[in-house]
PDB file of C-alpha atoms in Angstrom:
ATOM      1  CA  MET H 624       2.465  11.282  16.734  1.00  0.00           C
ATOM      2  CA  THR H 625       2.867  12.981  20.097  1.00  0.00           C
ATOM      3  CA  ASN H 626       6.140  12.805  22.011  1.00  0.00           C
ATOM      4  CA  THR H 627       6.098  13.120  25.765  1.00  0.00           C
ATOM      5  CA  ALA H 628       8.813  15.553  26.820  1.00  0.00           C
ATOM      6  CA  LYS H 629      10.041  13.527  29.787  1.00  0.00           C
ATOM      7  CA  SER H 630      10.197   9.965  28.496  1.00  0.00           C
ATOM      8  CA  GLY H 631      10.323  10.333  24.697  1.00  0.00           C
ATOM      9  CA  ILE H 632       7.805   7.475  24.449  1.00  0.00           C
ATOM     10  CA  THR H 633       4.971   7.696  21.952  1.00  0.00           C
ATOM     11  CA  ARG H 634       1.754   5.722  21.721  1.00  0.00           C
ATOM     12  CA  ARG H 635       2.848   4.501  18.292  1.00  0.00           C
ATOM     13  CA  GLY H 636       6.233   3.514  19.711  1.00  0.00           C
ATOM     14  CA  VAL H 637       4.571   1.406  22.391  1.00  0.00           C
ATOM     15  CA  LEU H 638       2.349  -0.232  19.770  1.00  0.00           C
ATOM     16  CA  GLY H 639       5.427  -0.858  17.639  1.00  0.00           C
ATOM     17  CA  ILE H 640       7.292  -2.500  20.504  1.00  0.00           C
ATOM     18  CA  PHE H 641       4.255  -4.675  21.254  1.00  0.00           C
ATOM     19  CA  ALA H 642       3.887  -5.595  17.609  1.00  0.00           C
ATOM     20  CA  ALA H 643       7.584  -6.329  17.119  1.00  0.00           C
ATOM     21  CA  THR H 644       7.603  -8.751  20.034  1.00  0.00           C
ATOM     22  CA  ALA H 645       4.367 -10.322  18.847  1.00  0.00           C
ATOM     23  CA  VAL H 646       5.788 -10.967  15.361  1.00  0.00           C
ATOM     24  CA  ILE H 647       8.027 -13.677  16.755  1.00  0.00           C
ATOM     25  CA  ALA H 648       5.084 -15.688  18.082  1.00  0.00           C
ATOM     26  CA  ALA H 649       2.515 -14.783  15.403  1.00  0.00           C
ATOM     27  CA  PRO H 650       0.942 -17.800  13.720  1.00  0.00           C
ATOM     28  CA  THR H 651       0.180 -17.780  10.023  1.00  0.00           C
ATOM     29  CA  TYR H 652      -3.094 -18.824   8.503  1.00  0.00           C
ATOM     30  CA  SER H 653      -1.983 -20.729   5.432  1.00  0.00           C
ATOM     31  CA  HIS H 654      -5.540 -21.888   4.720  1.00  0.00           C
ATOM     32  CA  ALA H 655      -7.136 -18.454   5.019  1.00  0.00           C
ATOM     33  CA  PHE H 656      -8.795 -17.004   1.932  1.00  0.00           C
ATOM     34  CA  GLY H 657      -7.428 -14.379  -0.441  1.00  0.00           C
ATOM     35  CA  VAL H 658      -5.427 -11.548   1.026  1.00  0.00           C
ATOM     36  CA  LEU H 659      -5.247 -13.065   4.501  1.00  0.00           C
ATOM     37  CA  ARG H 660      -3.170 -15.989   3.276  1.00  0.00           C
ATOM     38  CA  GLY H 661       0.054 -15.899   5.288  1.00  0.00           C
ATOM     39  CA  ALA H 662      -0.783 -12.615   6.986  1.00  0.00           C
ATOM     40  CA  GLY H 663      -0.735 -13.882  10.587  1.00  0.00           C
ATOM     41  CA  ASP H 664      -1.714 -11.677  13.484  1.00  0.00           C
ATOM     42  CA  ILE H 665       0.511  -8.796  12.369  1.00  0.00           C
ATOM     43  CA  ARG H 666       0.378  -6.850   9.118  1.00  0.00           C
ATOM     44  CA  ARG H 667       3.166  -4.536   8.078  1.00  0.00           C
ATOM     45  CA  VAL H 668       3.742  -2.224   5.137  1.00  0.00           C
ATOM     46  CA  LYS H 669       7.047  -0.729   4.003  1.00  0.00           C
ATOM     47  CA  MET H 670       7.203   2.048   1.395  1.00  0.00           C
ATOM     48  CA  TYR H 671       9.146   5.095   0.373  1.00  0.00           C
ATOM     49  CA  SER H 672       8.324   7.952  -1.960  1.00  0.00           C
ATOM     50  CA  GLY H 673      10.896   9.274  -4.375  1.00  0.00           C
ATOM     51  CA  ARG H 674       8.645  12.303  -4.894  1.00  0.00           C
ATOM     52  CA  THR H 675       8.486  13.465  -1.266  1.00  0.00           C
ATOM     53  CA  GLY H 676      11.550  11.753   0.204  1.00  0.00           C
ATOM     54  CA  GLU H 677       9.357  10.216   2.914  1.00  0.00           C
ATOM     55  CA  SER H 678       9.452   6.608   4.025  1.00  0.00           C
ATOM     56  CA  LEU H 679       7.090   4.424   6.014  1.00  0.00           C
ATOM     57  CA  ASP H 680       7.782   1.122   7.753  1.00  0.00           C
ATOM     58  CA  THR H 681       4.917   0.354  10.059  1.00  0.00           C
ATOM     59  CA  ILE H 682       2.709  -2.309  11.542  1.00  0.00           C
ATOM     60  CA  TYR H 683      -0.864  -1.260  10.787  1.00  0.00           C
ATOM     61  CA  TRP H 684      -2.879  -4.298  11.918  1.00  0.00           C
ATOM     62  CA  VAL H 685      -2.514  -6.295  15.130  1.00  0.00           C
ATOM     63  CA  GLU H 686      -4.671  -9.129  16.445  1.00  0.00           C
ATOM     64  CA  GLY H 687      -7.548  -8.550  14.028  1.00  0.00           C
ATOM     65  CA  GLU H 688      -7.668  -4.757  14.372  1.00  0.00           C
ATOM     66  CA  TYR H 689      -6.439  -1.941  12.178  1.00  0.00           C
ATOM     67  CA  ILE H 690      -4.572   0.717  14.167  1.00  0.00           C
ATOM     68  CA  PRO H 691      -6.469   3.947  13.364  1.00  0.00           C
ATOM     69  CA  GLU H 692      -3.529   6.300  13.973  1.00  0.00           C
ATOM     70  CA  VAL H 693      -1.314   4.234  11.699  1.00  0.00           C
ATOM     71  CA  MET H 694      -3.983   4.092   8.993  1.00  0.00           C
ATOM     72  CA  ASP H 695      -4.071   7.911   9.208  1.00  0.00           C
ATOM     73  CA  GLU H 696      -0.289   7.966   8.679  1.00  0.00           C
ATOM     74  CA  ILE H 697      -0.650   5.663   5.662  1.00  0.00           C
ATOM     75  CA  THR H 698      -3.369   7.952   4.273  1.00  0.00           C
ATOM     76  CA  HIS H 699      -1.072  10.957   4.659  1.00  0.00           C
ATOM     77  CA  PHE H 700       1.868   9.083   3.129  1.00  0.00           C
ATOM     78  CA  MET H 701      -0.208   7.969   0.116  1.00  0.00           C
ATOM     79  CA  ARG H 702      -1.598  11.480  -0.493  1.00  0.00           C
ATOM     80  CA  ASP H 703      -1.597  13.189  -3.886  1.00  0.00           C
ATOM     81  CA  TRP H 704       1.942  14.575  -3.745  1.00  0.00           C
ATOM     82  CA  ARG H 705       1.164  17.161  -6.407  1.00  0.00           C
ATOM     83  CA  THR H 706      -1.557  18.889  -4.351  1.00  0.00           C
ATOM     84  CA  ASN H 707      -1.122  17.423  -0.836  1.00  0.00           C
ATOM     85  CA  ASP H 708      -4.799  16.389  -0.940  1.00  0.00           C
ATOM     86  CA  THR H 709      -5.666  13.275   1.035  1.00  0.00           C
ATOM     87  CA  LYS H 710      -8.439  10.719   0.962  1.00  0.00           C
ATOM     88  CA  HIS H 711      -8.827   7.820   3.378  1.00  0.00           C
ATOM     89  CA  ILE H 712      -6.856   4.894   1.940  1.00  0.00           C
ATOM     90  CA  ASP H 713      -8.942   1.738   1.858  1.00  0.00           C
ATOM     91  CA  PRO H 714      -7.320  -0.784   4.228  1.00  0.00           C
ATOM     92  CA  ARG H 715      -8.059  -3.567   1.741  1.00  0.00           C
ATOM     93  CA  THR H 716      -5.579  -2.003  -0.682  1.00  0.00           C
ATOM     94  CA  VAL H 717      -2.917  -1.896   2.033  1.00  0.00           C
ATOM     95  CA  ASP H 718      -3.702  -5.540   2.848  1.00  0.00           C
ATOM     96  CA  ILE H 719      -3.134  -6.545  -0.795  1.00  0.00           C
ATOM     97  CA  MET H 720       0.140  -4.617  -0.903  1.00  0.00           C
ATOM     98  CA  ALA H 721       1.338  -6.190   2.367  1.00  0.00           C
ATOM     99  CA  ALA H 722       0.294  -9.720   1.388  1.00  0.00           C
ATOM    100  CA  ALA H 723       1.977  -9.463  -2.033  1.00  0.00           C
ATOM    101  CA  HIS H 724       5.130  -8.113  -0.384  1.00  0.00           C
ATOM    102  CA  SER H 725       5.125 -11.045   2.027  1.00  0.00           C
ATOM    103  CA  LEU H 726       4.618 -13.567  -0.787  1.00  0.00           C
ATOM    104  CA  MET H 727       7.668 -12.156  -2.602  1.00  0.00           C
ATOM    105  CA  ASP H 728       9.768 -12.652   0.542  1.00  0.00           C
ATOM    106  CA  VAL H 729      11.603  -9.326   0.204  1.00  0.00           C
ATOM    107  CA  THR H 730      12.831  -6.851   2.789  1.00  0.00           C
ATOM    108  CA  GLU H 731      13.077  -3.959   0.338  1.00  0.00           C
ATOM    109  CA  PRO H 732      10.296  -1.368   0.735  1.00  0.00           C
ATOM    110  CA  TYR H 733       7.951  -0.582  -2.130  1.00  0.00           C
ATOM    111  CA  MET H 734       8.551   2.620  -4.025  1.00  0.00           C
ATOM    112  CA  LEU H 735       5.149   4.330  -4.086  1.00  0.00           C
ATOM    113  CA  LEU H 736       4.602   6.064  -7.413  1.00  0.00           C
ATOM    114  CA  SER H 737       0.951   6.917  -6.934  1.00  0.00           C
ATOM    115  CA  GLY H 738      -1.616   6.381  -4.196  1.00  0.00           C
ATOM    116  CA  TYR H 739      -4.569   8.741  -3.903  1.00  0.00           C
ATOM    117  CA  ARG H 740      -5.043  11.104  -6.849  1.00  0.00           C
ATOM    118  CA  CYS H 741      -7.346  14.100  -6.678  1.00  0.00           C
ATOM    119  CA  PRO H 742      -9.666  14.707  -9.666  1.00  0.00           C
ATOM    120  CA  LYS H 743      -7.454  17.534 -10.978  1.00  0.00           C
ATOM    121  CA  THR H 744      -4.347  15.315 -10.979  1.00  0.00           C
ATOM    122  CA  ASN H 745      -6.197  12.403 -12.545  1.00  0.00           C
ATOM    123  CA  ALA H 746      -7.529  14.664 -15.332  1.00  0.00           C
ATOM    124  CA  MET H 747      -4.037  16.035 -15.986  1.00  0.00           C
ATOM    125  CA  LEU H 748      -2.588  12.506 -16.183  1.00  0.00           C
ATOM    126  CA  ARG H 749      -5.402  11.411 -18.525  1.00  0.00           C
ATOM    127  CA  GLU H 750      -4.409  14.185 -20.928  1.00  0.00           C
ATOM    128  CA  SER H 751      -0.844  12.898 -21.141  1.00  0.00           C
ATOM    129  CA  SER H 752      -1.439   9.128 -20.965  1.00  0.00           C
ATOM    130  CA  ARG H 753      -4.131   6.908 -22.391  1.00  0.00           C
ATOM    131  CA  GLY H 754      -3.507   4.364 -19.595  1.00  0.00           C
ATOM    132  CA  VAL H 755      -5.207   6.525 -16.939  1.00  0.00           C
ATOM    133  CA  ALA H 756      -8.845   5.606 -16.280  1.00  0.00           C
ATOM    134  CA  ARG H 757     -11.451   8.356 -16.036  1.00  0.00           C
ATOM    135  CA  ASN H 758     -12.949   6.697 -12.936  1.00  0.00           C
ATOM    136  CA  SER H 759      -9.659   5.407 -11.553  1.00  0.00           C
ATOM    137  CA  LEU H 760      -9.742   3.724  -8.158  1.00  0.00           C
ATOM    138  CA  HIS H 761      -6.889   6.100  -7.250  1.00  0.00           C
ATOM    139  CA  LEU H 762      -9.636   8.752  -6.964  1.00  0.00           C
ATOM    140  CA  LYS H 763     -11.281   6.701  -4.206  1.00  0.00           C
ATOM    141  CA  GLY H 764      -8.098   5.896  -2.265  1.00  0.00           C
ATOM    142  CA  GLN H 765      -8.366   2.284  -3.371  1.00  0.00           C
ATOM    143  CA  ALA H 766      -5.262   1.864  -5.552  1.00  0.00           C
ATOM    144  CA  ALA H 767      -1.487   2.105  -5.523  1.00  0.00           C
ATOM    145  CA  ASP H 768       1.166   2.066  -8.230  1.00  0.00           C
ATOM    146  CA  LEU H 769       4.287   0.367  -6.877  1.00  0.00           C
ATOM    147  CA  ARG H 770       7.811  -0.624  -7.861  1.00  0.00           C
ATOM    148  CA  LEU H 771      10.525  -2.840  -6.366  1.00  0.00           C
ATOM    149  CA  LYS H 772      14.147  -2.763  -7.527  1.00  0.00           C
ATOM    150  CA  SER H 773      14.684  -6.418  -6.624  1.00  0.00           C
ATOM    151  CA  ARG H 774      11.619  -7.827  -8.396  1.00  0.00           C
ATOM    152  CA  SER H 775      10.350  -7.617 -11.948  1.00  0.00           C
ATOM    153  CA  VAL H 776       6.933  -6.320 -12.908  1.00  0.00           C
ATOM    154  CA  GLY H 777       5.968  -9.911 -13.691  1.00  0.00           C
ATOM    155  CA  GLN H 778       7.038 -11.182 -10.267  1.00  0.00           C
ATOM    156  CA  MET H 779       5.204  -8.380  -8.473  1.00  0.00           C
ATOM    157  CA  ALA H 780       2.055  -8.899 -10.528  1.00  0.00           C
ATOM    158  CA  LYS H 781       2.050 -12.657  -9.923  1.00  0.00           C
ATOM    159  CA  ALA H 782       2.304 -12.085  -6.163  1.00  0.00           C
ATOM    160  CA  ALA H 783      -0.560  -9.558  -6.225  1.00  0.00           C
ATOM    161  CA  GLU H 784      -2.691 -11.845  -8.425  1.00  0.00           C
ATOM    162  CA  ALA H 785      -2.080 -14.737  -5.992  1.00  0.00           C
ATOM    163  CA  CYS H 786      -3.911 -12.698  -3.352  1.00  0.00           C
ATOM    164  CA  ALA H 787      -7.070 -12.966  -5.500  1.00  0.00           C
ATOM    165  CA  SER H 788      -8.395  -9.792  -3.918  1.00  0.00           C
ATOM    166  CA  GLY H 789      -8.495  -6.988  -6.486  1.00  0.00           C
ATOM    167  CA  GLY H 790      -7.161  -5.525  -9.693  1.00  0.00           C
ATOM    168  CA  VAL H 791      -3.589  -5.951 -10.862  1.00  0.00           C
ATOM    169  CA  GLY H 792      -2.142  -3.984 -13.756  1.00  0.00           C
ATOM    170  CA  ARG H 793       1.265  -4.631 -15.310  1.00  0.00           C
ATOM    171  CA  TYR H 794       3.135  -1.656 -16.742  1.00  0.00           C
ATOM    172  CA  PRO H 795       6.495  -3.078 -17.867  1.00  0.00           C
ATOM    173  CA  ARG H 796       7.501  -0.029 -19.947  1.00  0.00           C
ATOM    174  CA  SER H 797       7.138   2.201 -16.892  1.00  0.00           C
ATOM    175  CA  ASN H 798       8.353  -0.544 -14.525  1.00  0.00           C
ATOM    176  CA  PHE H 799       5.484  -0.589 -12.033  1.00  0.00           C
ATOM    177  CA  VAL H 800       2.497  -2.635 -10.913  1.00  0.00           C
ATOM    178  CA  HIS H 801      -0.935  -1.245 -10.097  1.00  0.00           C
ATOM    179  CA  MET H 802      -2.731  -2.924  -7.164  1.00  0.00           C
ATOM    180  CA  ASP H 803      -6.278  -2.095  -6.101  1.00  0.00           C
ATOM    181  CA  CYS H 804      -9.115  -3.501  -3.997  1.00  0.00           C
ATOM    182  CA  GLY H 805     -11.709  -3.331  -6.764  1.00  0.00           C
ATOM    183  CA  PRO H 806     -13.118  -6.335  -8.629  1.00  0.00           C
ATOM    184  CA  ILE H 807     -10.672  -9.175  -9.333  1.00  0.00           C
ATOM    185  CA  ARG H 808      -9.156  -8.579 -12.774  1.00  0.00           C
ATOM    186  CA  HIS H 809      -5.766  -8.121 -14.424  1.00  0.00           C
ATOM    187  CA  TRP H 810      -4.392  -6.352 -17.467  1.00  0.00           C
ATOM    188  CA  GLY H 811      -1.164  -5.363 -19.171  1.00  0.00           C
ATOM    189  CA  GLY H 812       1.749  -7.173 -20.725  1.00  0.00           C
TER     190      GLY H 812
END
């Protein structure tokens, strides 16, 4: 994000203003398939990280186009916080997260527990937990582990499953839901 010294206006700020005004008039596509159901012409994602203290509340898709600079910010936000390594986050995963959030009709941001994981982090987690896949989609930037204070694991999982667009894992003991853009499947209690 680049600030201009004289006006304090950023390119992202202008896009945000445009998007915020467009939200009011954005139609929804209630008959659209899968993840697009109810998405409209604007897609927004809201998250915070308890690990880094960072938060993100951004419109990343407007009028059929992903905003590349915003997708870069999402990629940075969802980095492996242990190593600061990044990998491009698959926009389909962000779409699933945003659509599920919309279906739950909440204003609270997701708490991001895990986005991208580098191979070293994934191997370390596999040693301490049998629930970590060797070829996890976290390694490809295609998965997120998320929590909401105002919704149960079951409610979050049902919303993600309603998107019919990827994998959904329920982890009630750890109080989070895994969402990914891989094959449609679900697991957990």
